Coordinates of N, CA and C in Angstrom, one line a residue:
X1333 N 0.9 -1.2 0.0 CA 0.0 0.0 0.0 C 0.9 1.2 0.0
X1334 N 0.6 2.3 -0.3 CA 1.4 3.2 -0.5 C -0.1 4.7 0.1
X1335 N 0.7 6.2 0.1 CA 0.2 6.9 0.9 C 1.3 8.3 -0.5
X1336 N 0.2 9.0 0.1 CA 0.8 10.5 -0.4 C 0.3 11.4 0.2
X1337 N 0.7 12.3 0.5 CA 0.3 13.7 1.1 C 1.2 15.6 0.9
X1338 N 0.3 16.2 0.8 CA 0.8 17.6 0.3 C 0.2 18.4 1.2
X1339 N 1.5 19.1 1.7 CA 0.5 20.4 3.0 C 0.9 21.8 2.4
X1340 N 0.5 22.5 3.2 CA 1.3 23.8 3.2 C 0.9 24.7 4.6
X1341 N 2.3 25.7 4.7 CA 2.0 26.4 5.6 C 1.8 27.9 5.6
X1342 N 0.4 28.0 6.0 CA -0.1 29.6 5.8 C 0.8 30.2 6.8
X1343 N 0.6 31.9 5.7 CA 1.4 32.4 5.7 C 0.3 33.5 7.1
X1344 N -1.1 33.2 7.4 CA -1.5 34.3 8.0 C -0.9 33.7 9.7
X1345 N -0.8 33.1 10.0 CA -0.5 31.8 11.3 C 1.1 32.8 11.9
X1346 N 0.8 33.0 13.2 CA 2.4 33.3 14.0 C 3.6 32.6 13.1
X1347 N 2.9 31.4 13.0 CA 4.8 30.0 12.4 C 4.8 30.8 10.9
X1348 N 3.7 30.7 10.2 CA 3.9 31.0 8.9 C 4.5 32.4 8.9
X1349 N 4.5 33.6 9.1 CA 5.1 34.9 9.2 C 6.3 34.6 9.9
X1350 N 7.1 33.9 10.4 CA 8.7 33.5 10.9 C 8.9 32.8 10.1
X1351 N 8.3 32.1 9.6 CA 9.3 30.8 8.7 C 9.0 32.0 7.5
X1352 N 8.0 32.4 7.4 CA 8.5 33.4 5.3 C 9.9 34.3 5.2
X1353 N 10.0 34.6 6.8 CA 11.1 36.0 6.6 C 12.3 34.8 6.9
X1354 N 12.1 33.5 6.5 CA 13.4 32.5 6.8 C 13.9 32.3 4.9
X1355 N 15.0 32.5 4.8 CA 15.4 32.1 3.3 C 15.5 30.9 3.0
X1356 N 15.0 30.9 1.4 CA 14.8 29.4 0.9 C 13.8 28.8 1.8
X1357 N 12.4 29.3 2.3 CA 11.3 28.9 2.7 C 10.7 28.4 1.8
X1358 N 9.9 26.9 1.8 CA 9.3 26.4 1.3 C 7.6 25.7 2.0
X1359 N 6.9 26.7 1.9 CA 5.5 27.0 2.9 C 4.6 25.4 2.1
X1360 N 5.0 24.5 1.0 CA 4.5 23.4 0.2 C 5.8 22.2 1.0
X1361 N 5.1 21.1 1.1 CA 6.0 19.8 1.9 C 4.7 18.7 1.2
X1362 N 5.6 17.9 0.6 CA 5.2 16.7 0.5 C 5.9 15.4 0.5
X1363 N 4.7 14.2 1.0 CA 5.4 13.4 2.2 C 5.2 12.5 1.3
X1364 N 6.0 11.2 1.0 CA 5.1 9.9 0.5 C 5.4 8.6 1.4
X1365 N 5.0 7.5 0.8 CA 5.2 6.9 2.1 C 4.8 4.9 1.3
X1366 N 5.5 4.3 1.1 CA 5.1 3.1 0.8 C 5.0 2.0 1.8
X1367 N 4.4 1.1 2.1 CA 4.6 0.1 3.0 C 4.7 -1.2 2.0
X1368 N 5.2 -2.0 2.2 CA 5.3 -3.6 1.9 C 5.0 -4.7 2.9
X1369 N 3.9 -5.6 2.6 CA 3.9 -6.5 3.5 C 3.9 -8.4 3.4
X1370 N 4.8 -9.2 3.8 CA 4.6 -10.2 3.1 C 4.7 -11.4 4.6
X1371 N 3.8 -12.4 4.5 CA 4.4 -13.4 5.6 C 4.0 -14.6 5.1
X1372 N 4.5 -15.4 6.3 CA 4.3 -17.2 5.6 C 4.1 -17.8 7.4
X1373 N 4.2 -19.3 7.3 CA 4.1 -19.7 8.5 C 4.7 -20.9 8.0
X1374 N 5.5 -21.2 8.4 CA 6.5 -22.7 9.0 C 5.6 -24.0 9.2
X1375 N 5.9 -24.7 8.5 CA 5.2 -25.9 8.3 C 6.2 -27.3 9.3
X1376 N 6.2 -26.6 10.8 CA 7.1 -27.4 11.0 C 6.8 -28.7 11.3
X1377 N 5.6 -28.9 11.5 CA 4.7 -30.2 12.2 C 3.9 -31.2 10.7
X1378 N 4.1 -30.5 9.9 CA 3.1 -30.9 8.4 C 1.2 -30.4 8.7
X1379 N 1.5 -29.4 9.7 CA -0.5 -29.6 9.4 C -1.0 -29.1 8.6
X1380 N -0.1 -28.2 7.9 CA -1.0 -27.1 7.0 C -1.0 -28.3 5.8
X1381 N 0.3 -28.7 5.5 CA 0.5 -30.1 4.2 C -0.9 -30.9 4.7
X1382 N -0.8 -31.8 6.0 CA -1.9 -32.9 6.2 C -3.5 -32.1 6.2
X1383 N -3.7 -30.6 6.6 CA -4.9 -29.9 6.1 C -5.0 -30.1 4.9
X1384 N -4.4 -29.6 4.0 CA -4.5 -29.6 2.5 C -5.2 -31.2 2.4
X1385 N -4.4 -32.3 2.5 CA -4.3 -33.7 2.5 C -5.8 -34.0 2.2
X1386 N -6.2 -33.3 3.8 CA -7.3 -33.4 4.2 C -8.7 -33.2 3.2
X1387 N -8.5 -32.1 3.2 CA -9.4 -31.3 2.3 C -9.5 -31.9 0.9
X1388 N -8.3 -32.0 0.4 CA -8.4 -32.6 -1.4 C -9.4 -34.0 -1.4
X1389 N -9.1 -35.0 0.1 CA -9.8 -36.3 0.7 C -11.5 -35.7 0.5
X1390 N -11.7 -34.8 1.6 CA -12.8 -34.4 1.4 C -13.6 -34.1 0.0
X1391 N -13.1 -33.4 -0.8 CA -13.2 -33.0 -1.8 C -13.5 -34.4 -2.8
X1392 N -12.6 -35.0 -2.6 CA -12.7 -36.3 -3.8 C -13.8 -37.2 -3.0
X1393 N -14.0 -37.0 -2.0 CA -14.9 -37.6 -0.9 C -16.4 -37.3 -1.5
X1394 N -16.3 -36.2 -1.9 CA -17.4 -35.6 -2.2 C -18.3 -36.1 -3.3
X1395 N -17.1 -35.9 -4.6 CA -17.2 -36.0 -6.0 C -17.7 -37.4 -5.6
X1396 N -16.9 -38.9 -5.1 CA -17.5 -40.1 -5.2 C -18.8 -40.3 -4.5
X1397 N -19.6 -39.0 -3.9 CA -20.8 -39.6 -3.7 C -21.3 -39.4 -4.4
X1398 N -21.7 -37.8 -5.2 CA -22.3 -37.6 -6.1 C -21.9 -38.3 -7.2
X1399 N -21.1 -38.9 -7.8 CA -21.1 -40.2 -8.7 C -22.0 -41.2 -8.2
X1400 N -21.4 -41.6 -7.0 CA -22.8 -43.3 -6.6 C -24.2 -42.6 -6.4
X1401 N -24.5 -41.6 -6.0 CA -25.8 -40.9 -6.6 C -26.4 -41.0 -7.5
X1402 N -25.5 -40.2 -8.6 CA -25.9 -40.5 -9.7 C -26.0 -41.7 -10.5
X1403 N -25.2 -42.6 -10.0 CA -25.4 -44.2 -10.3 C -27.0 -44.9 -9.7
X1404 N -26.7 -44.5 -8.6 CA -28.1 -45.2 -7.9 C -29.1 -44.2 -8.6
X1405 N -29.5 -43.3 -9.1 CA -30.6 -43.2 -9.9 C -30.6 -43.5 -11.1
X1406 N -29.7 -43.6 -11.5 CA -29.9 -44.1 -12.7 C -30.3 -45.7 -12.8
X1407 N -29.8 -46.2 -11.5 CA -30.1 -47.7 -11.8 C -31.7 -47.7 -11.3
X1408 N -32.2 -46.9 -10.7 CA -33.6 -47.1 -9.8 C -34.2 -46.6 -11.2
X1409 N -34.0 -45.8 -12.0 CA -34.8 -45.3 -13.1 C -35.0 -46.7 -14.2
X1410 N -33.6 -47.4 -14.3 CA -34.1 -48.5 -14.8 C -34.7 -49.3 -14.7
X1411 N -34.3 -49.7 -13.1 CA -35.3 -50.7 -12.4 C -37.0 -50.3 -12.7
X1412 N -37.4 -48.8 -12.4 CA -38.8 -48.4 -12.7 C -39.3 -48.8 -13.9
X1413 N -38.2 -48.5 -15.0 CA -38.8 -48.4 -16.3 C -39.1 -49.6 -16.8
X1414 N -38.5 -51.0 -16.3 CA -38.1 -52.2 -16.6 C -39.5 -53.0 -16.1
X1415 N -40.2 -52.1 -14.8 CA -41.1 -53.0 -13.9 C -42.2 -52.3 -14.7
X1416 N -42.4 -50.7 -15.3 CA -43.2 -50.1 -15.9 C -43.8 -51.1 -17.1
X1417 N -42.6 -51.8 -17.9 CA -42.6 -52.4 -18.9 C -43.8 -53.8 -18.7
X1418 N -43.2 -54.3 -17.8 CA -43.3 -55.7 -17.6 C -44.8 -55.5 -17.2
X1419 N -45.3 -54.4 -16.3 CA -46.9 -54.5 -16.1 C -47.3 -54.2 -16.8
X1420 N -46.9 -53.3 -18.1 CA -47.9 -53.3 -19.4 C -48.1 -54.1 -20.4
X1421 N -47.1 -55.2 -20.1 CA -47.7 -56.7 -21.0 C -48.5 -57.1 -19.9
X1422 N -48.2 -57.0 -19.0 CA -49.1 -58.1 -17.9 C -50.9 -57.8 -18.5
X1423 N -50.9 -56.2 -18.3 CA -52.2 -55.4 -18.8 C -52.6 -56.0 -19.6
X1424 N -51.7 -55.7 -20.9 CA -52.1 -56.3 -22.7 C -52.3 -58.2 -22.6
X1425 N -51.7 -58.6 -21.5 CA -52.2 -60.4 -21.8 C -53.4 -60.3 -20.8
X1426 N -53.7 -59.4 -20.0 CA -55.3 -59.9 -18.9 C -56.5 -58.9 -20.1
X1427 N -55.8 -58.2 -20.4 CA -57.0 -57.3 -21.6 C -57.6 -58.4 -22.5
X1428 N -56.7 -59.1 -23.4 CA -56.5 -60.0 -24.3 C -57.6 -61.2 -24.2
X1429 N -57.3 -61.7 -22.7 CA -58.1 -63.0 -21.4 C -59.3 -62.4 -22.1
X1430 N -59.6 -61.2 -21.2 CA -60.9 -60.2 -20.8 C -62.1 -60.7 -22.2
X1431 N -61.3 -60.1 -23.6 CA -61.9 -60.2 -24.7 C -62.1 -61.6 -25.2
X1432 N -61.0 -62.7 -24.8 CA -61.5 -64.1 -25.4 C -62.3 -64.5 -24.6
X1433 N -62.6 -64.4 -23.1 CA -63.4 -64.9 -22.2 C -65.0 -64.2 -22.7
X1434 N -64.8 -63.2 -23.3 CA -65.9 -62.6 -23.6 C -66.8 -63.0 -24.8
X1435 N -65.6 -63.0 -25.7 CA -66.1 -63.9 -26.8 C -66.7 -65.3 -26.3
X1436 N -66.4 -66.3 -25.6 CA -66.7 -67.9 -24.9 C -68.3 -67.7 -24.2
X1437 N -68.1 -66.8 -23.5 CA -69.2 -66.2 -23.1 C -70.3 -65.7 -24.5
X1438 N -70.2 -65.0 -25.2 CA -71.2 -65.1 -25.9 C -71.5 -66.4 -27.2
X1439 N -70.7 -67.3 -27.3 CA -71.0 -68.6 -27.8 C -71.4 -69.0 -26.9
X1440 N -71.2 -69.7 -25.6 CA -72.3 -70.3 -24.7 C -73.3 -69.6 -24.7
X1441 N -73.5 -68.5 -24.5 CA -75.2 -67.9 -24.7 C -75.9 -68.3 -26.2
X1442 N -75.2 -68.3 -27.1 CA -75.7 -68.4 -28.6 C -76.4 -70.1 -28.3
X1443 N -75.4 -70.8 -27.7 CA -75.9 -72.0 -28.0 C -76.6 -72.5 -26.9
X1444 N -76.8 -72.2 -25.7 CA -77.6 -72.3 -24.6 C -78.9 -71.7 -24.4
X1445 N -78.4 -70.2 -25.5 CA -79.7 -69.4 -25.2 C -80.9 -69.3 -24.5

């Protein structure tokens, strides 16, 4: 970060009237001013290393659930679709029954009448 600043000193002020009648007075002063700051911390123990460790664990911890997530729905979506399937033949052969039983039924009536 850095800093700037510009003053000056009036000339109506007690100091300003002694410093003007001073030679090579300069009543304008400006100041600048930089700072630099940098730091670290000593990894003497490894925890910041075994944190990191940690976290990437977590992280990849993460990612493999949401994979088997996404695995288990996809497999439960098959399993649905598969049992969806299987009860609409079941439907189409009791439908099928429905209409031949129906037809049998009206030949026995034809001939028993």
């Amino acid at each position: 970060s850095g800093n700037a600043t510009r003053a000056y000193q009036s000339l109506e002020t007690p100091l300003g009237q002694v410093l003007n009648s001073t030679p090579n007075f300069d009543r304008y002063a400006s100041t600048y001013e930089a700072n630099l700051g940098a730091s670290w911390e000593l990894d003497l123990f490894g925890g910041l290393r075994r944190g990191r460790q940690a976290a990437l664990a977590d992280y990849q911890a993460s990612e493999a659930g949401a994979a088997a997530t996404r695995l288990a729905v996809a497999a439960q979506t098959a399993d649905i679709y598969i049992s969806i399937r299987g009860l609409q033949a079941r439907l189409e052969v009791a439908q099928r029954q429905v209409a031949t039983q129906q037809g049998l039924l009206s030949m026995v009536t034809l001939l028993h009448g």
